Amino acid sequence: MTAVPLAPVRRWISRRQSAHRERGATAGNIYFTVLFLAVVGGMVHKQLAVVFWPTHPNASALAAASLVPILFGLLYLALRRFGPLALSRPAASWLLPAPVSRRRLLLPSLRLTAIVAAIVGALAGLAVLGHGAPRTLGGEQIALFGTGAALIGVALLLVALAAQAGGRWGDRLDAVVSLLLAAGLVGLVTDATGDHAPAADGWPPARTLVPLVGALALVVALLFTLAVRGLARTPNQRILEAAKTAGTLFDSAFGMEPTFLTDMIERRYWAHRKLRSMHLSARLPVLVGQDLLLVLRRRSRLLWLVLAAALPVLLADAPHWLIGLAILVGAMLAGSTAAGNVKTDAGNPVLLRILGLSSRTAVRQRMWVPGILAGVWSALALGLLSALGDLPSGPWWVLGLVLGPVGAVASVRRARVGFVRNELLPLDTPMGTVSTGPLVNAAIGPDALLLGLPALIEIAQGHPLSWLTVLVQAVVGGLGARAYLAGTTAADRVELHALR
Amino acid sequence: MDHPAVEVRGLHVSYGSTPVLVDVSLRVEAGKGVCVTGENGIGKSTLLRCVSSLQQPDDGEILVFGGTPGATPEFWRTVVTTVEPPTWYPGLTVREHAELVCRAHGQDPEEAGIDEALERFGLAGHADAIPPSLSSGQKQRLTLAVGLIRPSSLLILDEPEQRLDPDGRAEVAALLVDYVRDGGSLLMASHDDAFAAASGAEVTTMESLSS
């Protein structure tokens, strides 16, 4: 079968699409994008400089080396999550089954992804350089490092592309990259616990870099050519899956509704798992047993939670209120790992009706596992901070435990929030219109962390921790959880109806 | 308690300016089954939604076992409906969904006969699957299975034969006969006359309910 030339088809589509747009709409969009970038860039350029190029290098050799697997690992995992090769949904529906050249159909997508990967790689390289390299580095060296990092970004894309095309090795490689990422985090935390001097020297000169970067460019170019030749062999179902991801990503951005994306990722995760039915514990309340089963089925998440308990150590040099805030937010996120079933119930009460439980019983039972996770996580995090001497004396891990109810309320409230309400009145600001729906939506859940105010103040003040504060926090958290239950659920109603 | 299972009097529902139900009356005696038939859009589902308290009628009176239907746990322990499709819990298998429902109603899963129920609904081979991976017909069977395995006094089913193969229809009809024989009441809507007859329910048309 001879392939139909693709270029005229694409031209025709774009002509028809532009016929439906207002005159000058594209120019207007470009104008607003450039203006938006200029305004945001003007506002946050100082913060960007701190992130990418602080005045003095402030990372030790260990920290700089740890940043490499973290940044590039994240890039690789993100590429794997989103495809990396994707088509728009209409193209996947109409052009994928058409008799057009598969390579030409996919090439623009590959080109765009390669540019994005190169830019992200270069930025990551620049950030490592900015934090770890002395300011004596010449412009030539910086350019070579940046180019090298961009090439590594493209190389990672090509590896992700090969993994997308098939084989179980892709999943195994994902696990290895996750391990490297975790090792990088461990490195950062280790660095924060000691007093390491910023790395000053040991950076290769330009004459060593030129052949290295040249060789890398050659290899990447070769691999890229091979990838383009093999494009036509990417299996259909992988492209369709990636097209769905791209479409959902667009829906999420357009509707400012991140749950579209997170729900899709969750659905895909379970679709790939092979499960064996277990018995729910007869001793525990029924919904507690169900939540526990769900948490135990995702043990790797628990592992990540344990590792993440070390992350507040990175803030040891930051103002103490920031540590307090990180602990509270962390407690909410820890609780959220077990709040998936509340989200299902809040979205559709049909199963709750079949279960015949009141909303009060249901939410009370559903708060147990998030509460325990939040408490244990905070206890680990605060215990570690205190053991490393970053906090004054006192029973900090107990304070962490009594933060359990606070994390439970915040995560369950967050899970019950539902869709973003885009009908809320937009706010007119000098920089344009801000829609309030997503802002209100983002605040529901974290607002309940106010219940952790006693702990936050205690951490911020930096005084030794007294048992009285622990008691006050326990009482505030416990009463807060009771008030939340009493205010947002009823013993004579099944539906959860997130009360706002 | 001599109340009928369902008693509807003078029900009016309209969507915008389109009247769907006009002065509808219906009575389902306790321990009996009634099947409402009629073409698409005639208001069968709307009637079932109103009886299940999932929709507020514009006018009229609805009593379920002598009480007003509501969102209370007591109502939902008495009534099972498949008018709305469920969203299955993530990461929970077919069998675990059935066990969850049993435990929530204080039943011992072994005594409640989960495995037999899954077998009867042709789901025994899919006990370890997650519901979203099932076909639409199997999901319909699972919805009916978890609805029937728990105790209840009134079933409100909207076209339960939908998406089922002929064997499945016969099996479900037989289960409905058992349900009514054991003292349960049944109100359902259906397009399939043979299925309605096999379920033992008294068949009535939507037109005949409007006075």
PDB file of C-alpha atoms in Angstrom, chain A residues 17-198:
ATOM      1  CA  GLN A  17      -8.557  25.310  11.905  1.00  0.00           C
ATOM      2  CA  SER A  18      -7.348  28.845  11.269  1.00  0.00           C
ATOM      3  CA  ALA A  19     -10.510  29.535   9.268  1.00  0.00           C
ATOM      4  CA  HIS A  20     -12.488  29.014  12.480  1.00  0.00           C
ATOM      5  CA  ARG A  21     -10.271  31.320  14.503  1.00  0.00           C
ATOM      6  CA  GLU A  22     -10.748  35.045  14.705  1.00  0.00           C
ATOM      7  CA  ARG A  23      -8.467  37.139  12.572  1.00  0.00           C
ATOM      8  CA  GLY A  24      -5.292  37.893  14.482  1.00  0.00           C
ATOM      9  CA  ALA A  25      -6.061  35.379  17.255  1.00  0.00           C
ATOM     10  CA  THR A  26      -2.702  33.632  16.868  1.00  0.00           C
ATOM     11  CA  ALA A  27      -0.783  36.907  16.947  1.00  0.00           C
ATOM     12  CA  GLY A  28      -2.805  37.907  20.009  1.00  0.00           C
ATOM     13  CA  ASN A  29      -1.960  34.634  21.757  1.00  0.00           C
ATOM     14  CA  ILE A  30       1.748  35.070  21.044  1.00  0.00           C
ATOM     15  CA  TYR A  31       1.610  38.659  22.270  1.00  0.00           C
ATOM     16  CA  PHE A  32      -0.065  37.656  25.529  1.00  0.00           C
ATOM     17  CA  THR A  33       2.336  34.756  26.103  1.00  0.00           C
ATOM     18  CA  VAL A  34       5.378  36.984  25.620  1.00  0.00           C
ATOM     19  CA  LEU A  35       3.858  39.662  27.845  1.00  0.00           C
ATOM     20  CA  PHE A  36       3.009  37.073  30.504  1.00  0.00           C
ATOM     21  CA  LEU A  37       6.556  35.654  30.481  1.00  0.00           C
ATOM     22  CA  ALA A  38       8.047  39.162  30.663  1.00  0.00           C
ATOM     23  CA  VAL A  39       5.834  40.175  33.596  1.00  0.00           C
ATOM     24  CA  VAL A  40       6.377  36.914  35.524  1.00  0.00           C
ATOM     25  CA  GLY A  41      10.107  36.976  34.698  1.00  0.00           C
ATOM     26  CA  GLY A  42      10.326  40.552  35.959  1.00  0.00           C
ATOM     27  CA  MET A  43       8.576  39.571  39.165  1.00  0.00           C
ATOM     28  CA  VAL A  44      10.553  36.456  40.034  1.00  0.00           C
ATOM     29  CA  HIS A  45      13.940  37.006  38.412  1.00  0.00           C
ATOM     30  CA  LYS A  46      15.611  37.361  41.820  1.00  0.00           C
ATOM     31  CA  GLN A  47      14.133  34.048  43.007  1.00  0.00           C
ATOM     32  CA  LEU A  48      15.181  32.423  39.726  1.00  0.00           C
ATOM     33  CA  ALA A  49      18.722  33.674  40.251  1.00  0.00           C
ATOM     34  CA  VAL A  50      18.761  32.093  43.723  1.00  0.00           C
ATOM     35  CA  VAL A  51      17.596  28.781  42.249  1.00  0.00           C
ATOM     36  CA  PHE A  52      19.917  28.673  39.225  1.00  0.00           C
ATOM     37  CA  TRP A  53      22.826  31.014  39.877  1.00  0.00           C
ATOM     38  CA  PRO A  54      23.302  32.202  43.487  1.00  0.00           C
ATOM     39  CA  THR A  55      25.890  34.933  44.104  1.00  0.00           C
ATOM     40  CA  HIS A  56      28.301  32.431  45.632  1.00  0.00           C
ATOM     41  CA  PRO A  57      28.467  28.693  45.068  1.00  0.00           C
ATOM     42  CA  ASN A  58      26.865  27.165  48.153  1.00  0.00           C
ATOM     43  CA  ALA A  59      26.857  23.406  47.565  1.00  0.00           C
ATOM     44  CA  SER A  60      29.534  20.932  48.579  1.00  0.00           C
ATOM     45  CA  ALA A  61      30.877  18.362  46.154  1.00  0.00           C
ATOM     46  CA  LEU A  62      28.498  15.804  47.693  1.00  0.00           C
ATOM     47  CA  ALA A  63      25.470  18.077  47.310  1.00  0.00           C
ATOM     48  CA  ALA A  64      26.352  18.988  43.735  1.00  0.00           C
ATOM     49  CA  ALA A  65      26.885  15.318  42.874  1.00  0.00           C
ATOM     50  CA  SER A  66      23.554  14.446  44.511  1.00  0.00           C
ATOM     51  CA  LEU A  67      21.720  17.081  42.504  1.00  0.00           C
ATOM     52  CA  VAL A  68      22.704  15.380  39.242  1.00  0.00           C
ATOM     53  CA  PRO A  69      20.730  12.120  39.732  1.00  0.00           C
ATOM     54  CA  ILE A  70      17.848  14.058  41.293  1.00  0.00           C
ATOM     55  CA  LEU A  71      17.358  16.560  38.461  1.00  0.00           C
ATOM     56  CA  PHE A  72      18.085  14.214  35.555  1.00  0.00           C
ATOM     57  CA  GLY A  73      16.209  11.347  37.250  1.00  0.00           C
ATOM     58  CA  LEU A  74      13.138  13.551  37.553  1.00  0.00           C
ATOM     59  CA  LEU A  75      13.470  14.540  33.895  1.00  0.00           C
ATOM     60  CA  TYR A  76      13.670  10.894  32.825  1.00  0.00           C
ATOM     61  CA  LEU A  77      10.727   9.789  34.974  1.00  0.00           C
ATOM     62  CA  ALA A  78       8.623  12.720  33.728  1.00  0.00           C
ATOM     63  CA  LEU A  79       9.440  11.813  30.124  1.00  0.00           C
ATOM     64  CA  ARG A  80       8.402   8.220  30.816  1.00  0.00           C
ATOM     65  CA  ARG A  81       5.148   9.294  32.478  1.00  0.00           C
ATOM     66  CA  PHE A  82       4.092  11.478  29.572  1.00  0.00           C
ATOM     67  CA  GLY A  83       5.036   9.258  26.723  1.00  0.00           C
ATOM     68  CA  PRO A  84       7.509  10.648  25.704  1.00  0.00           C
ATOM     69  CA  LEU A  85       6.199  10.384  22.158  1.00  0.00           C
ATOM     70  CA  ALA A  86       2.630  11.677  21.963  1.00  0.00           C
ATOM     71  CA  LEU A  87       0.123  12.912  19.428  1.00  0.00           C
ATOM     72  CA  SER A  88      -2.804  15.225  19.997  1.00  0.00           C
ATOM     73  CA  ARG A  89      -6.063  13.327  20.575  1.00  0.00           C
ATOM     74  CA  PRO A  90      -7.578  14.322  17.207  1.00  0.00           C
ATOM     75  CA  ALA A  91      -4.398  13.246  15.412  1.00  0.00           C
ATOM     76  CA  ALA A  92      -4.406   9.951  17.314  1.00  0.00           C
ATOM     77  CA  SER A  93      -8.032   9.326  16.284  1.00  0.00           C
ATOM     78  CA  TRP A  94      -7.832  10.392  12.639  1.00  0.00           C
ATOM     79  CA  LEU A  95      -4.239  10.311  11.434  1.00  0.00           C
ATOM     80  CA  LEU A  96      -2.869   7.273  13.299  1.00  0.00           C
ATOM     81  CA  PRO A  97      -5.190   4.835  11.477  1.00  0.00           C
ATOM     82  CA  ALA A  98      -4.721   6.690   8.157  1.00  0.00           C
ATOM     83  CA  PRO A  99      -2.358   5.361   5.476  1.00  0.00           C
ATOM     84  CA  VAL A 100       0.238   8.088   6.047  1.00  0.00           C
ATOM     85  CA  SER A 101       3.937   7.685   6.772  1.00  0.00           C
ATOM     86  CA  ARG A 102       4.168   6.830  10.439  1.00  0.00           C
ATOM     87  CA  ARG A 103       7.618   8.392  10.710  1.00  0.00           C
ATOM     88  CA  ARG A 104       6.486  11.736   9.309  1.00  0.00           C
ATOM     89  CA  LEU A 105       3.427  11.695  11.526  1.00  0.00           C
ATOM     90  CA  LEU A 106       5.494  11.277  14.687  1.00  0.00           C
ATOM     91  CA  LEU A 107       8.557  13.339  13.755  1.00  0.00           C
ATOM     92  CA  PRO A 108       7.194  16.798  14.759  1.00  0.00           C
ATOM     93  CA  SER A 109       6.245  15.417  18.167  1.00  0.00           C
ATOM     94  CA  LEU A 110       9.741  13.934  18.611  1.00  0.00           C
ATOM     95  CA  ARG A 111      11.353  17.202  17.555  1.00  0.00           C
ATOM     96  CA  LEU A 112       9.309  19.239  20.022  1.00  0.00           C
ATOM     97  CA  THR A 113       9.965  16.810  22.888  1.00  0.00           C
ATOM     98  CA  ALA A 114      13.691  16.818  22.065  1.00  0.00           C
ATOM     99  CA  ILE A 115      13.796  20.624  22.265  1.00  0.00           C
ATOM    100  CA  VAL A 116      11.973  20.587  25.617  1.00  0.00           C
ATOM    101  CA  ALA A 117      14.264  17.831  26.981  1.00  0.00           C
ATOM    102  CA  ALA A 118      17.349  19.757  25.820  1.00  0.00           C
ATOM    103  CA  ILE A 119      16.176  22.976  27.485  1.00  0.00           C
ATOM    104  CA  VAL A 120      15.278  21.238  30.747  1.00  0.00           C
ATOM    105  CA  GLY A 121      18.603  19.349  30.679  1.00  0.00           C
ATOM    106  CA  ALA A 122      20.546  22.578  30.092  1.00  0.00           C
ATOM    107  CA  LEU A 123      18.704  24.332  32.924  1.00  0.00           C
ATOM    108  CA  ALA A 124      19.405  21.396  35.253  1.00  0.00           C
ATOM    109  CA  GLY A 125      23.089  21.477  34.293  1.00  0.00           C
ATOM    110  CA  LEU A 126      23.194  25.203  34.848  1.00  0.00           C
ATOM    111  CA  ALA A 127      21.625  24.837  38.304  1.00  0.00           C
ATOM    112  CA  VAL A 128      24.228  22.219  39.336  1.00  0.00           C
ATOM    113  CA  LEU A 129      26.980  24.451  38.002  1.00  0.00           C
ATOM    114  CA  GLY A 130      25.554  27.556  39.665  1.00  0.00           C
ATOM    115  CA  HIS A 131      25.455  25.895  43.087  1.00  0.00           C
ATOM    116  CA  GLY A 132      28.637  23.852  42.918  1.00  0.00           C
ATOM    117  CA  ALA A 133      31.160  25.559  40.643  1.00  0.00           C
ATOM    118  CA  PRO A 134      33.449  28.467  41.536  1.00  0.00           C
ATOM    119  CA  ARG A 135      32.732  31.791  39.893  1.00  0.00           C
ATOM    120  CA  THR A 136      36.172  31.637  38.231  1.00  0.00           C
ATOM    121  CA  LEU A 137      34.710  29.315  35.594  1.00  0.00           C
ATOM    122  CA  GLY A 138      35.087  30.794  32.099  1.00  0.00           C
ATOM    123  CA  GLY A 139      32.162  31.484  29.788  1.00  0.00           C
ATOM    124  CA  GLU A 140      33.434  28.824  27.425  1.00  0.00           C
ATOM    125  CA  GLN A 141      33.378  26.164  30.154  1.00  0.00           C
ATOM    126  CA  ILE A 142      29.859  27.152  31.212  1.00  0.00           C
ATOM    127  CA  ALA A 143      28.634  26.944  27.627  1.00  0.00           C
ATOM    128  CA  LEU A 144      30.244  23.520  27.199  1.00  0.00           C
ATOM    129  CA  PHE A 145      28.703  22.235  30.438  1.00  0.00           C
ATOM    130  CA  GLY A 146      25.310  23.611  29.373  1.00  0.00           C
ATOM    131  CA  THR A 147      25.582  21.963  25.968  1.00  0.00           C
ATOM    132  CA  GLY A 148      26.650  18.697  27.546  1.00  0.00           C
ATOM    133  CA  ALA A 149      23.688  18.791  29.931  1.00  0.00           C
ATOM    134  CA  ALA A 150      21.301  19.562  27.053  1.00  0.00           C
ATOM    135  CA  LEU A 151      22.723  16.584  25.147  1.00  0.00           C
ATOM    136  CA  ILE A 152      22.205  14.363  28.189  1.00  0.00           C
ATOM    137  CA  GLY A 153      18.596  15.578  28.277  1.00  0.00           C
ATOM    138  CA  VAL A 154      18.138  14.487  24.659  1.00  0.00           C
ATOM    139  CA  ALA A 155      19.906  11.180  25.357  1.00  0.00           C
ATOM    140  CA  LEU A 156      17.487  10.516  28.237  1.00  0.00           C
ATOM    141  CA  LEU A 157      14.601  11.257  25.880  1.00  0.00           C
ATOM    142  CA  LEU A 158      15.954   8.698  23.416  1.00  0.00           C
ATOM    143  CA  VAL A 159      16.266   6.080  26.154  1.00  0.00           C
ATOM    144  CA  ALA A 160      12.695   6.848  27.276  1.00  0.00           C
ATOM    145  CA  LEU A 161      11.595   6.557  23.661  1.00  0.00           C
ATOM    146  CA  ALA A 162      13.157   3.113  23.355  1.00  0.00           C
ATOM    147  CA  ALA A 163      11.501   2.109  26.630  1.00  0.00           C
ATOM    148  CA  GLN A 164       8.146   3.322  25.291  1.00  0.00           C
ATOM    149  CA  ALA A 165       8.504   1.089  22.252  1.00  0.00           C
ATOM    150  CA  GLY A 166       8.425  -1.999  24.392  1.00  0.00           C
ATOM    151  CA  GLY A 167      10.026  -4.510  26.672  1.00  0.00           C
ATOM    152  CA  ARG A 168       9.865  -5.052  30.393  1.00  0.00           C
ATOM    153  CA  TRP A 169      13.348  -3.562  30.735  1.00  0.00           C
ATOM    154  CA  GLY A 170      11.683  -0.135  30.638  1.00  0.00           C
ATOM    155  CA  ASP A 171       9.932  -0.810  33.959  1.00  0.00           C
ATOM    156  CA  ARG A 172      13.142  -2.142  35.461  1.00  0.00           C
ATOM    157  CA  LEU A 173      15.054   0.912  34.284  1.00  0.00           C
ATOM    158  CA  ASP A 174      12.370   3.113  35.872  1.00  0.00           C
ATOM    159  CA  ALA A 175      12.988   1.325  39.167  1.00  0.00           C
ATOM    160  CA  VAL A 176      16.755   1.849  38.824  1.00  0.00           C
ATOM    161  CA  VAL A 177      16.276   5.562  38.070  1.00  0.00           C
ATOM    162  CA  SER A 178      13.932   5.867  41.077  1.00  0.00           C
ATOM    163  CA  LEU A 179      16.669   4.276  43.215  1.00  0.00           C
ATOM    164  CA  LEU A 180      19.234   6.751  41.868  1.00  0.00           C
ATOM    165  CA  LEU A 181      16.825   9.574  42.646  1.00  0.00           C
ATOM    166  CA  ALA A 182      16.434   8.250  46.190  1.00  0.00           C
ATOM    167  CA  ALA A 183      20.223   7.945  46.506  1.00  0.00           C
ATOM    168  CA  GLY A 184      20.529  11.574  45.419  1.00  0.00           C
ATOM    169  CA  LEU A 185      18.047  12.620  48.105  1.00  0.00           C
ATOM    170  CA  VAL A 186      19.980  10.621  50.701  1.00  0.00           C
ATOM    171  CA  GLY A 187      23.135  12.417  49.544  1.00  0.00           C
ATOM    172  CA  LEU A 188      21.498  15.808  49.962  1.00  0.00           C
ATOM    173  CA  VAL A 189      20.241  14.950  53.443  1.00  0.00           C
ATOM    174  CA  THR A 190      23.658  13.581  54.454  1.00  0.00           C
ATOM    175  CA  ASP A 191      25.202  16.793  53.185  1.00  0.00           C
ATOM    176  CA  ALA A 192      22.773  18.893  55.220  1.00  0.00           C
ATOM    177  CA  THR A 193      23.613  16.997  58.415  1.00  0.00           C
ATOM    178  CA  GLY A 194      27.342  17.720  58.217  1.00  0.00           C
ATOM    179  CA  ASP A 195      29.355  20.854  57.737  1.00  0.00           C
ATOM    180  CA  HIS A 196      30.743  20.494  54.245  1.00  0.00           C
ATOM    181  CA  ALA A 197      32.667  23.312  52.587  1.00  0.00           C
ATOM    182  CA  PRO A 198      31.414  24.452  49.187  1.00  0.00           C
TER     183      PRO A 198
END
